[in-house]
Amino acid sequence: MYLTVKETAEYLDVPEEKVKALIQQRKIRTLFDGEQYLIYKEQFHTHFKQLENYKRLVEELWNEPIPEDLDIKDED
């Protein structure tokens, strides 16, 4: 399924200008049909999967208990 720049901006929840900038930087693959850029929606699934994996990793790190350090000396 192909999306227009406006639809892609809504899908990614970013401004249209950001999508256009990413197209110019060649970070988003597009097709130009003579009138407008068309963006293949499936190219974002890998990105979203990586984001989910990263969120899960960060959550695991935040929930990991802090180990007791045996080298701490009591200064009392």
XYZ file of C-alpha atoms in Angstrom:
76
model
C 0.000 0.000 0.000
C 1.330 3.425 -0.938
C 0.739 6.635 0.994
C 1.006 10.280 0.027
C 3.262 12.654 1.970
C 0.260 13.905 3.966
C -0.923 10.369 4.797
C 2.611 9.363 5.780
C 2.881 12.369 8.103
C -0.379 11.354 9.784
C 0.729 7.704 9.985
C 4.065 8.632 11.587
C 2.545 11.472 13.630
C 5.079 14.028 12.375
C 4.697 17.269 10.378
C 4.599 17.049 6.578
C 7.764 19.173 6.411
C 9.624 16.487 8.385
C 8.506 13.809 5.920
C 9.591 15.986 2.993
C 12.975 16.553 4.643
C 13.423 12.804 5.156
C 12.576 12.231 1.495
C 15.179 14.795 0.413
C 17.745 13.167 2.723
C 16.826 9.812 1.125
C 15.920 8.311 4.484
C 12.461 7.421 3.187
C 12.173 5.520 -0.081
C 9.620 6.968 -2.486
C 8.184 6.715 -5.957
C 7.362 9.833 -7.942
C 4.360 9.379 -10.227
C 4.819 12.688 -12.038
C 2.588 14.623 -9.656
C 3.388 13.514 -6.125
C 5.629 11.297 -4.052
C 4.236 7.928 -3.049
C 5.681 6.174 -0.026
C 5.523 2.430 0.548
C 3.938 1.936 3.967
C 5.577 -1.435 4.719
C 9.064 0.114 4.941
C 8.167 1.471 8.390
C 7.287 -1.900 9.956
C 10.927 -2.813 10.574
C 11.504 0.578 12.164
C 8.503 0.138 14.473
C 9.655 -3.378 15.433
C 13.088 -2.015 16.341
C 11.469 0.727 18.435
C 9.401 -1.858 20.314
C 12.500 -3.970 20.978
C 14.376 -0.891 22.202
C 11.480 0.117 24.488
C 11.389 -3.392 25.928
C 15.159 -3.339 26.535
C 15.013 0.051 28.260
C 12.092 -1.100 30.404
C 14.042 -4.209 31.454
C 17.025 -2.072 32.388
C 14.904 0.324 34.434
C 13.219 -2.557 36.281
C 16.472 -4.359 37.053
C 17.281 -4.071 40.752
C 20.439 -2.283 41.753
C 22.882 -4.869 43.089
C 24.443 -4.374 46.467
C 28.038 -3.303 46.178
C 30.183 -5.363 48.523
C 33.019 -2.812 48.263
C 31.110 -0.026 50.024
C 32.667 0.770 53.381
C 30.662 2.080 56.263
C 32.167 5.456 57.238
C 30.524 5.620 60.666
